[in-house]
Coordinates of C-alpha atoms in Angstrom, one line a residue:
Chain A
P1 CA 55.7 62.6 201.5
F2 CA 59.2 64.0 202.0
E3 CA 59.8 67.6 201.9
G4 CA 62.6 69.8 200.7
P5 CA 66.1 68.3 200.5
Q6 CA 65.0 64.9 201.8
R7 CA 62.8 64.7 198.8
E8 CA 65.5 65.4 196.4
R9 CA 67.6 62.6 197.9
A10 CA 64.8 60.1 197.8
L11 CA 64.4 60.6 194.1
V12 CA 66.8 59.0 191.8
Q13 CA 67.6 59.8 188.3
L14 CA 67.0 56.7 186.1
P15 CA 69.5 56.0 183.4
A16 CA 67.8 55.6 180.1
E17 CA 68.5 51.9 179.7
V18 CA 66.8 51.1 183.0
S19 CA 63.8 53.2 182.6
G20 CA 63.3 51.5 179.2
S21 CA 61.7 54.5 177.7
G22 CA 64.7 55.8 175.9
A23 CA 64.5 58.9 177.9
S24 CA 65.5 58.9 181.5
G25 CA 63.1 59.8 184.2
R26 CA 63.0 59.8 187.9
C27 CA 62.0 57.0 190.2
C28 CA 61.3 57.2 193.9
L29 CA 63.1 55.0 196.4
F30 CA 60.3 54.8 198.8
K31 CA 57.3 54.6 196.5
E32 CA 55.9 51.5 198.1
A33 CA 56.0 53.2 201.5
G34 CA 53.8 55.9 200.1
L35 CA 56.3 58.5 200.8
C36 CA 56.9 60.0 197.4
P37 CA 55.3 62.9 195.5
E38 CA 52.4 61.9 193.3
E39 CA 53.9 63.1 190.1
V40 CA 56.7 60.6 190.3
E41 CA 55.2 57.5 189.0
K42 CA 57.9 55.0 188.8
V43 CA 59.0 52.8 191.7
C44 CA 62.7 52.4 191.5
P45 CA 63.6 49.1 190.0
P46 CA 65.5 46.8 192.3
D47 CA 68.8 47.6 190.7
L48 CA 68.7 51.2 191.9
R49 CA 67.0 50.8 195.2
F50 CA 69.7 51.9 197.4
P51 CA 70.1 54.6 200.0
A52 CA 72.1 57.5 198.6
T53 CA 74.1 58.5 201.5
R54 CA 74.3 57.9 205.2
R55 CA 72.1 60.8 205.7
D56 CA 69.3 58.8 204.4
Q57 CA 69.3 56.6 207.4
S58 CA 66.5 58.7 208.9
L59 CA 64.5 58.3 205.7
R60 CA 64.9 54.6 205.7
A61 CA 64.2 54.3 209.3
E62 CA 61.0 56.2 208.8
S63 CA 59.9 54.0 205.9
E64 CA 60.8 50.8 207.7
A65 CA 58.9 51.8 210.7
R66 CA 55.8 51.9 208.5
D67 CA 56.7 48.4 207.5
F68 CA 55.8 48.9 203.9
L69 CA 59.0 47.7 202.3
A70 CA 58.4 44.2 201.2
P71 CA 61.1 41.9 202.6
A72 CA 63.0 41.0 199.6
G73 CA 64.8 38.2 201.3
R74 CA 68.2 38.2 202.7
R75 CA 71.3 37.8 200.6
A76 CA 72.9 34.5 200.5
P77 CA 75.4 34.4 203.4
R78 CA 78.5 36.0 201.9
E79 CA 80.8 36.0 204.9
F80 CA 81.7 33.1 207.0
G81 CA 80.7 34.4 210.4
D82 CA 79.2 37.8 210.0
T83 CA 75.7 36.6 209.3
A84 CA 75.3 36.0 213.0
T85 CA 76.6 39.5 213.7
S86 CA 74.3 41.1 211.3
L87 CA 71.3 39.1 212.5
A88 CA 72.2 40.1 216.0
A89 CA 72.4 43.7 215.0
N90 CA 69.2 43.6 212.9
P91 CA 66.7 41.4 214.5
D92 CA 63.6 42.8 212.8
A93 CA 64.9 45.0 210.1
T94 CA 64.2 44.0 206.5
T95 CA 66.9 44.1 204.0
I96 CA 66.7 45.7 200.7
S97 CA 68.1 43.0 198.6
I98 CA 69.4 43.9 195.2
E99 CA 70.1 40.5 193.8
D100 CA 67.8 37.7 193.1
P101 CA 70.3 34.9 192.8
G102 CA 68.8 33.8 189.5
E103 CA 68.9 37.1 187.8
T104 CA 72.0 39.0 188.9
P105 CA 75.4 37.6 188.6
E106 CA 77.3 38.6 191.7
H107 CA 80.9 38.5 190.8
Q108 CA 80.9 40.2 187.4
P109 CA 84.2 41.8 187.0
G110 CA 83.9 44.9 184.9
P111 CA 85.5 48.3 184.6
P112 CA 84.9 50.1 187.9
G113 CA 81.9 52.3 187.5
G114 CA 80.9 50.7 184.3
S115 CA 77.8 48.6 184.6
G116 CA 75.3 49.0 187.3
R117 CA 75.8 45.5 188.7
E118 CA 79.1 46.2 190.3
E119 CA 77.7 49.3 191.8
D120 CA 75.0 47.1 193.4
D121 CA 77.5 44.9 195.0
E122 CA 79.3 47.6 196.7
L123 CA 76.2 49.6 197.4
L124 CA 74.4 46.5 198.7
G125 CA 77.2 46.3 201.2
N126 CA 76.7 49.9 201.8
D127 CA 73.0 49.3 202.5
D128 CA 73.6 46.6 205.0
S129 CA 76.3 48.4 206.7
D130 CA 74.3 51.6 206.9
K131 CA 71.6 49.5 208.6
T132 CA 74.2 48.2 211.0
E133 CA 75.5 51.6 211.5
L134 CA 72.1 52.9 212.4
L135 CA 72.0 50.4 215.2
A136 CA 75.7 50.4 215.8
G137 CA 75.7 54.1 216.1
Q138 CA 74.0 53.7 219.4
K139 CA 76.7 51.6 220.9
K140 CA 79.5 54.1 220.6
S141 CA 78.0 56.6 222.9
S142 CA 80.5 56.6 225.8
P143 CA 82.5 59.8 226.1
F144 CA 86.0 59.6 224.9
W145 CA 87.6 59.8 228.3
T146 CA 86.1 56.6 229.5
F147 CA 87.6 53.2 229.1
E148 CA 84.4 51.8 227.5
Y149 CA 84.8 54.1 224.6
Y150 CA 88.1 52.5 223.6
Q151 CA 86.7 49.0 224.3
T152 CA 84.3 49.5 221.3
F153 CA 87.3 49.5 219.0
F154 CA 88.3 46.1 220.3
D155 CA 84.9 44.5 219.9
V156 CA 86.0 41.7 217.6
D157 CA 86.1 38.0 218.0
T158 CA 88.9 35.7 216.9
Y159 CA 87.0 34.5 213.8
Q160 CA 86.2 38.1 212.7
V161 CA 89.9 39.0 212.8
F162 CA 90.7 35.8 210.8
D163 CA 88.0 36.7 208.3
R164 CA 89.3 40.2 207.9
I165 CA 92.9 38.9 207.4
K166 CA 91.5 36.4 204.8
G167 CA 89.7 39.2 203.0
S168 CA 92.9 41.2 202.8
L169 CA 94.7 38.2 201.3
L170 CA 92.1 37.3 198.7
P171 CA 90.8 40.4 197.0
I172 CA 87.8 39.6 195.0
P173 CA 86.9 42.0 192.2
G174 CA 83.9 44.0 193.0
K175 CA 83.9 43.2 196.7
N176 CA 84.7 46.1 199.0
F177 CA 86.8 45.2 202.0
V178 CA 85.3 47.8 204.2
R179 CA 81.7 47.0 203.4
L180 CA 82.2 43.3 203.3
Y181 CA 84.3 42.6 206.4
I182 CA 84.4 45.7 208.5
R183 CA 80.7 46.5 208.3
S184 CA 80.8 49.5 210.7
N185 CA 82.8 47.7 213.3
P186 CA 86.3 48.9 212.7
D187 CA 88.7 47.5 215.1
L188 CA 92.1 48.7 216.2
Y189 CA 93.3 45.3 217.3
G190 CA 94.1 44.1 213.8
P191 CA 96.0 47.2 212.6
F192 CA 98.0 47.6 215.8
W193 CA 99.2 44.0 216.2
I194 CA 99.7 43.5 212.5
C195 CA 101.9 46.5 212.4
A196 CA 103.8 45.3 215.5
T197 CA 104.3 41.9 214.0
L198 CA 105.4 43.5 210.8
V199 CA 108.0 45.7 212.6
F200 CA 109.6 42.7 214.2
A201 CA 109.3 40.5 211.1
I202 CA 111.1 43.1 209.0
A203 CA 113.8 43.7 211.6
I204 CA 114.4 40.1 212.4
S205 CA 114.3 38.9 208.8
G206 CA 116.6 41.7 207.8
N207 CA 119.1 40.7 210.5
L208 CA 118.9 37.0 209.6
S209 CA 119.2 37.7 205.9
N210 CA 122.3 39.9 206.4
F211 CA 123.8 37.2 208.6
L212 CA 123.3 34.6 206.0
I213 CA 124.6 36.7 203.2
H214 CA 127.8 37.7 205.0
L215 CA 128.3 34.3 206.6
G216 CA 131.3 33.1 204.7
R217 CA 133.4 36.2 205.2
K218 CA 136.2 36.1 207.7
T219 CA 135.9 39.8 208.5
Y220 CA 132.2 39.7 209.3
H221 CA 131.2 40.0 212.9
Y222 CA 127.6 39.4 213.6
V223 CA 125.7 42.3 215.2
P224 CA 122.0 42.2 216.2
E225 CA 121.4 45.6 214.7
F226 CA 118.9 46.4 217.4
R227 CA 118.6 50.1 216.4
K228 CA 116.8 49.0 213.2
V229 CA 113.8 47.8 215.3
S230 CA 113.0 51.4 216.4
I231 CA 113.5 52.7 212.8
A232 CA 111.2 50.0 211.5
A233 CA 108.6 50.8 214.1
T234 CA 108.7 54.5 213.3
I235 CA 108.3 53.8 209.6
I236 CA 105.5 51.3 209.8
Y237 CA 103.4 53.0 212.4
A238 CA 103.8 56.4 210.7
Y239 CA 102.7 54.8 207.5
A240 CA 99.7 53.0 209.1
W241 CA 98.4 56.2 210.8
L242 CA 99.5 59.2 208.8
V243 CA 98.7 58.0 205.3
P244 CA 95.1 57.1 206.4
L245 CA 94.8 60.5 208.1
A246 CA 95.9 62.3 204.9
L247 CA 93.6 60.1 202.8
W248 CA 90.7 60.7 205.1
G249 CA 91.2 64.4 205.1
F250 CA 91.4 64.4 201.3
L251 CA 88.2 62.4 201.0
V252 CA 86.4 64.6 203.4
W253 CA 87.5 67.6 201.4
R254 CA 86.4 66.1 198.1
N255 CA 83.1 65.0 199.7
S256 CA 82.3 68.6 200.5
K257 CA 82.6 69.4 196.8
V258 CA 81.2 66.3 195.2
M259 CA 78.4 64.3 196.6
N260 CA 79.9 60.9 197.0
I261 CA 77.8 57.9 197.6
V262 CA 80.4 56.0 199.6
S263 CA 82.3 57.7 202.4
Y264 CA 84.5 56.1 205.0
S265 CA 85.2 57.1 208.6
F266 CA 88.8 57.6 209.7
L267 CA 88.9 54.3 211.7
E268 CA 87.6 52.3 208.7
I269 CA 90.5 53.7 206.6
V270 CA 93.0 52.9 209.3
C271 CA 91.5 49.4 209.5
V272 CA 91.8 48.8 205.8
Y273 CA 95.4 50.0 205.7
G274 CA 96.3 47.9 208.8
Y275 CA 94.8 44.7 207.4
S276 CA 96.3 45.3 203.9
L277 CA 99.7 45.3 205.5
F278 CA 99.3 41.7 206.6
I279 CA 100.6 40.3 203.3
Y280 CA 104.0 41.9 204.0
I281 CA 104.6 39.7 207.1
P282 CA 105.1 36.5 205.0
T283 CA 106.8 38.6 202.4
A284 CA 109.3 39.9 204.8
I285 CA 110.1 36.4 206.1
L286 CA 110.5 35.2 202.5
W287 CA 112.8 38.1 201.8
I288 CA 115.4 36.2 203.7
I289 CA 116.1 34.2 200.5
P290 CA 119.1 36.0 199.1
Q291 CA 118.1 36.0 195.5
K292 CA 117.3 39.4 193.9
V293 CA 114.8 38.0 191.5
V294 CA 112.9 36.1 194.2
R295 CA 112.7 39.3 196.3
W296 CA 111.4 41.4 193.5
I297 CA 108.8 38.8 192.5
L298 CA 107.7 38.8 196.1
V299 CA 107.5 42.6 196.1
M300 CA 105.3 42.4 193.0
I301 CA 103.0 39.8 194.4
A302 CA 102.5 41.6 197.7
L303 CA 102.0 44.9 196.0
G304 CA 99.5 43.3 193.7
I305 CA 97.4 41.8 196.4
S306 CA 97.4 44.6 198.9
G307 CA 97.3 47.3 196.3
S308 CA 94.2 45.8 194.8
V309 CA 92.5 45.6 198.2
L310 CA 93.2 49.3 198.7
A311 CA 92.2 50.2 195.2
M312 CA 89.0 48.3 195.3
T313 CA 88.2 49.8 198.6
F314 CA 88.8 53.4 197.6
W315 CA 87.6 53.4 194.1
P316 CA 83.9 53.7 195.0
A317 CA 84.7 56.6 197.3
V318 CA 86.3 58.7 194.5
R319 CA 84.4 57.4 191.5
E320 CA 81.9 60.2 191.5
D321 CA 84.6 62.8 191.3
N322 CA 86.5 64.2 188.4
R323 CA 88.0 61.3 186.6
R324 CA 91.5 62.6 186.7
I325 CA 91.4 63.3 190.4
A326 CA 89.9 59.8 191.0
L327 CA 92.6 58.1 189.1
A328 CA 95.3 60.3 190.7
T329 CA 94.1 59.3 194.1
I330 CA 94.2 55.6 193.4
V331 CA 97.6 55.8 191.8
T332 CA 99.0 57.7 194.7
I333 CA 97.6 55.1 197.1
V334 CA 99.3 52.3 195.3
L335 CA 102.5 54.3 194.7
L336 CA 102.9 55.0 198.5
H337 CA 102.3 51.4 199.2
M338 CA 105.0 50.4 196.7
L339 CA 107.3 53.0 198.2
L340 CA 106.9 51.4 201.6
S341 CA 107.7 47.9 200.5
V342 CA 110.6 48.8 198.2
G343 CA 112.0 51.2 200.9
C344 CA 111.9 48.5 203.5
L345 CA 113.5 46.0 201.2
A346 CA 116.3 48.4 200.3
Y347 CA 117.0 49.5 203.9
F348 CA 116.7 46.4 206.0
F349 CA 117.9 43.8 203.5
D350 CA 121.4 44.0 202.1
A351 CA 121.8 43.2 198.5
P352 CA 122.9 39.6 197.9
E353 CA 125.3 40.6 195.1
M354 CA 127.7 42.2 197.6
D355 CA 128.8 38.7 198.5
H356 CA 130.0 37.9 195.0
L357 CA 132.0 41.1 194.2
P358 CA 135.5 40.1 193.3
T359 CA 137.0 43.1 195.0
S360 CA 135.6 44.7 198.1
T361 CA 136.1 48.2 199.3
A362 CA 139.5 49.4 200.3
A363 CA 139.9 48.3 203.9
P364 CA 138.8 44.9 205.1
N365 CA 137.3 46.2 208.3
Q366 CA 135.1 48.6 206.4
T367 CA 133.6 45.8 204.3
A368 CA 130.9 45.0 206.8
A369 CA 130.0 48.6 207.3
A370 CA 129.8 49.3 203.6
A371 CA 127.6 46.3 203.0
K372 CA 125.3 47.3 205.8
S373 CA 125.0 50.8 204.5
S374 CA 124.0 49.8 200.9
Chain B
M1 CA 102.7 44.4 250.3
A2 CA 101.6 45.4 253.8
E3 CA 104.1 46.7 256.2
A4 CA 104.9 44.8 259.4
A5 CA 102.3 44.9 262.1
E6 CA 104.9 46.0 264.6
S7 CA 105.0 49.5 265.7
P8 CA 107.4 51.8 263.9
G9 CA 109.1 52.6 267.2
D10 CA 110.4 49.0 267.5
P11 CA 113.7 49.1 265.8
G12 CA 115.0 45.6 266.6
T13 CA 112.4 43.4 264.9
A14 CA 110.7 45.7 262.3
T15 CA 113.1 45.7 259.3
P16 CA 114.3 42.1 258.7
R17 CA 111.0 40.3 259.0
P18 CA 109.0 42.0 256.2
L19 CA 111.9 41.7 253.9
M20 CA 112.2 37.9 254.5
R21 CA 108.5 37.5 254.1
D22 CA 108.5 39.4 250.9
L23 CA 111.5 37.4 249.6
K24 CA 109.7 34.3 250.5
A25 CA 106.6 35.4 248.6
V26 CA 108.7 36.2 245.6
G27 CA 110.4 32.9 245.8
K28 CA 107.1 31.1 246.1
K29 CA 105.9 32.7 242.9
F30 CA 109.1 31.8 241.1
M31 CA 108.2 28.2 242.0
H32 CA 104.7 28.6 240.7
V33 CA 106.1 29.8 237.4
L34 CA 108.6 27.0 237.1
Y35 CA 105.9 24.4 237.8
P36 CA 102.8 26.0 236.3
R37 CA 99.6 24.5 237.5
K38 CA 96.2 26.0 237.9
S39 CA 96.6 28.1 241.0
N40 CA 95.6 31.6 241.9
T41 CA 98.7 32.6 243.9
L42 CA 100.2 34.7 241.2
L43 CA 96.9 36.5 240.6
R44 CA 95.7 36.8 244.1
D45 CA 98.9 38.0 245.8
W46 CA 100.4 39.9 243.0
D47 CA 103.6 41.9 243.5
L48 CA 106.0 43.6 241.2
W49 CA 109.2 42.9 242.9
G50 CA 109.8 39.6 241.1
P51 CA 109.3 41.2 237.7
L52 CA 111.6 44.1 238.6
I53 CA 114.4 41.8 239.7
L54 CA 114.0 39.6 236.6
C55 CA 113.9 42.6 234.3
V56 CA 116.9 44.3 235.8
T57 CA 118.9 41.0 235.7
L58 CA 117.9 40.4 232.0
A59 CA 118.7 44.0 231.0
L60 CA 122.0 43.9 232.8
M61 CA 123.0 40.7 231.0
L62 CA 121.8 41.8 227.6
Q63 CA 123.2 45.2 227.4
R64 CA 126.3 45.9 225.3
G65 CA 129.2 47.6 226.9
S66 CA 129.2 51.3 227.3
V67 CA 132.5 51.7 225.5
D68 CA 131.1 49.9 222.5
S69 CA 131.5 52.0 219.4
E70 CA 129.6 49.7 217.1
K71 CA 126.4 51.5 216.3
D72 CA 124.4 48.4 215.3
G73 CA 125.0 46.3 218.3
G74 CA 122.6 44.8 220.7
P75 CA 120.2 46.7 222.9
Q76 CA 121.2 49.0 225.7
F77 CA 120.0 48.5 229.3
A78 CA 117.3 51.1 228.9
E79 CA 116.1 49.6 225.7
V80 CA 115.6 46.2 227.2
F81 CA 113.9 47.7 230.2
V82 CA 111.6 49.7 228.0
I83 CA 110.7 46.8 225.8
V84 CA 109.9 44.6 228.8
W85 CA 107.8 47.1 230.7
F86 CA 106.0 48.7 227.8
G87 CA 105.4 45.4 226.2
A88 CA 103.8 44.1 229.4
V89 CA 101.7 47.2 229.7
T90 CA 100.6 47.0 226.1
I91 CA 99.6 43.4 226.4
T92 CA 97.7 44.2 229.6
L93 CA 95.9 47.0 228.0
N94 CA 95.1 44.8 225.0
S95 CA 93.6 42.1 227.1
K96 CA 91.6 44.5 229.2
L97 CA 90.3 46.2 226.0
L98 CA 89.2 42.9 224.6
G99 CA 87.1 42.4 227.7
G100 CA 89.2 40.4 230.0
N101 CA 88.5 40.5 233.7
I102 CA 92.0 40.6 235.0
S103 CA 93.3 43.6 236.8
F104 CA 96.1 45.7 235.4
F105 CA 98.7 44.9 238.0
Q106 CA 97.8 41.2 238.1
S107 CA 98.5 40.9 234.5
L108 CA 101.8 42.8 234.8
C109 CA 102.7 40.5 237.6
V110 CA 102.0 37.4 235.6
L111 CA 103.9 38.6 232.5
G112 CA 106.8 39.7 234.6
Y113 CA 107.2 36.5 236.5
C114 CA 106.9 34.4 233.4
I115 CA 110.1 36.0 232.1
L116 CA 111.9 33.8 234.7
P117 CA 112.5 30.9 232.3
L118 CA 114.0 33.2 229.7
T119 CA 116.2 34.8 232.4
V120 CA 117.5 31.3 233.2
A121 CA 118.0 30.8 229.4
M122 CA 120.1 34.0 229.4
L123 CA 122.3 32.7 232.2
V124 CA 122.8 29.4 230.4
C125 CA 123.6 31.1 227.2
R126 CA 126.1 33.3 228.8
L127 CA 127.8 30.3 230.3
V128 CA 127.8 28.5 227.0
L129 CA 129.3 31.5 225.2
L130 CA 132.3 31.1 227.4
A131 CA 133.1 28.0 225.5
E132 CA 134.4 27.6 222.0
P133 CA 132.2 29.5 219.5
G134 CA 130.8 27.5 216.6
P135 CA 127.7 25.8 215.3
I136 CA 127.4 23.4 218.2
N137 CA 127.6 26.4 220.5
F138 CA 124.8 28.0 218.6
M139 CA 122.7 24.8 218.5
V140 CA 122.9 24.4 222.2
R141 CA 121.8 28.0 222.8
L142 CA 119.1 27.7 220.3
F143 CA 117.7 24.6 221.9
V144 CA 117.8 26.1 225.4
V145 CA 116.1 29.3 224.2
I146 CA 113.4 27.5 222.4
V147 CA 112.6 25.3 225.4
M148 CA 112.5 28.2 227.8
F149 CA 110.4 30.2 225.3
A150 CA 107.8 27.4 225.2
W151 CA 107.9 27.2 229.0
S152 CA 107.2 31.0 229.4
I153 CA 104.3 30.8 227.0
V154 CA 102.8 27.8 228.7
A155 CA 103.2 29.4 232.1
S156 CA 101.7 32.7 231.2
T157 CA 98.8 31.2 229.2
A158 CA 98.0 29.0 232.1
F159 CA 97.4 32.1 234.2
L160 CA 96.1 34.5 231.6
A161 CA 93.9 32.5 229.3
D162 CA 91.1 31.9 231.8
S163 CA 90.5 35.6 232.3
Q164 CA 89.4 36.2 228.7
P165 CA 86.1 35.6 227.1
P166 CA 86.2 32.3 225.3
N167 CA 85.9 33.6 221.7
R168 CA 88.8 36.0 222.1
K169 CA 91.4 33.8 223.8
A170 CA 93.6 33.6 220.8
L171 CA 93.4 37.4 220.3
A172 CA 94.7 37.9 223.9
V173 CA 97.3 35.2 223.8
Y174 CA 99.0 36.2 220.5
P175 CA 100.6 39.4 221.8
V176 CA 102.1 37.3 224.7
F177 CA 103.6 35.0 222.1
L178 CA 105.0 38.0 220.2
F179 CA 106.4 39.5 223.4
Y180 CA 108.3 36.4 224.6
F181 CA 109.4 35.8 221.0
V182 CA 111.1 39.2 220.8
I183 CA 112.8 38.6 224.2
S184 CA 113.9 35.2 223.1
W185 CA 115.3 36.7 219.9
M186 CA 117.3 39.2 221.9
I187 CA 118.7 36.5 224.1
L188 CA 119.6 34.3 221.2
T189 CA 121.3 37.0 219.2
F190 CA 123.3 38.2 222.1
T191 CA 127.0 38.3 221.2
P192 CA 129.6 39.4 223.7
Q193 CA 131.9 42.1 222.5

C-alpha cells in the first residue's frame, strides 16, 4: 500500500450522491491493484477514477506495472488523427476509461464545475495526456543548447496542425483544447506562423481597406504604410508571448496555494493562445468591407469563438480556486483578447464614415493625414 | 567558391578567370530558376552571390527616396534587405526544425535565387509605371506580379519540397508562400514619389 502523502492523493473524497449512502466517504483509486489501505473499503466508481495530478504518474505507473487495472476499453476515437499518435505512444498501456458509451453522455453542456460528467470529459483528457506525458517526458531530454531540443517543438505533422486549427475554430462545450488536441505535444510551428500570417493579414488588409475607402478623393495619394507592418508585428507577437507568460506565472502562483487538478505548461498556454488567434486571419481580411456594422459583427463573432476556446481551456485550471479569483481570471483573459481585436481594428482600419463627412478638416492636404490618424 | 588554382604570385591570369567562372555559375543558376526542372545544381553548388545581387537590386528599386517626408511610405532599403534575409533564414530554420535534410546555406541559396522572377516583375512594373497611371496600368502590373509570384513558388518548391518528410511538406511550403507573397505585395504597392 501507499505511504504518507502518496496515500492521501490516492484516496478520493466521495461526494454524497455518488457514495449513495447519504454520507460521503472515501474511495481508493487503486483498490483493484491492491494498493490501498484496508480500512478503505470502496473502490472508486468509474466516474471518479482519475489521477489527481501529474504527480500521480508514478502511482499509476506502479499500478499499471502490476497489471491489475482491468482494461476498460478505449474511448471511441475522438480526434481525427490522434488515435494513431496515442497508440504509438501507448502501445501496451491500458486506459482508464470513464465513459461507457451507453451510460455517459459525452457532450453534456452544463455549468462549468457543476455536474461530474463534464469533469470527466476534461479529466479523461487529462488522464490520457498524462499517460502520454509519462512516455513523452522521455523524449524531451536533450539539453537546451542542442538543435534537437528545439526540434521537439516542431514535431507535428500537417494533419495535426489542421486538426488543431479546426479545434480552435469549433469550440465544443466541455472539450478542452489543450487536452484534446495538444495532448502533451505543444508545438511552436502553429503559434509562430499563425502570428506571422496575422501580422501581414492585418497590415495588408488595413492598407487595402484604407485605399478603398479613400479611393474617390482627389487629394488622396496612395501610400503603402509599410511602417505599420512592424507595429503590427510588435503588437501581435508581444500579445502571443507576454500574455501567456503572465497567465502561466499567475497559474503557477495559484497552484502553489490551491491544489489544482489541471495545470498547464508554459508552452501549452502559448500553443492555445497561438491557435486561438487563427480566427482573426479571416476576420482581418473581411474587415476590408467598409461597413461599420459588418466590422463590429465580425469582432463579436471572432471574440466569441476564440474567447470561448480560451475560457474553456482555462476554466478547469482555476475552477478549484476561490470563485471570485477564478471568474476574474477568465474575464481578464477574454477582456485582453477583446482589447487586442478592437485595438487592431481601430488602429489599422480607418473608419468608413470619414468618407461621407460633408466638410473635411481645414486644409485639403491634411485630409489624408487626418483620416489615417483616426 | 574555391579560389583559382594558380599561384598567388601570378598576377596576369589570377584575377579575371575566377570572376568569370563565378559569374557563369551564377548565370547558370539563374537559368535553372527560370526553367525549373528537377536538377540538383542549385543544391549541390550553392552560392550566395546570386541572392545578394538580386536582393540588392530589389531593395534599390523598392526603396523610397531619402528626401521623402511621408512617414507612411514604402519600405526603406534596409527594411527590404532585412525582410528578405531574415525571411529566408526563418524559413530555413523552420524547414530544418521540421526535420528536413537540406543544409542551411543550400536553402538560403534556393530561396534567394527564386526571387529572380519577382525581381524581373519589379523591373517590368517600374517600366509600366512610366506610362499613364490608371486602372489598366494597375491591371498589367497585377497580372505580371501574379504570374511571377506563381513562378517563384513553383521554382522554389521544385527544389525544396523533396527535402522534407512527406507528411510535413505543406508545413514547410507554406512559409515560402507567405514570404513570396509579402515580397509580391511590396512590389505591387510600389508607388514612385
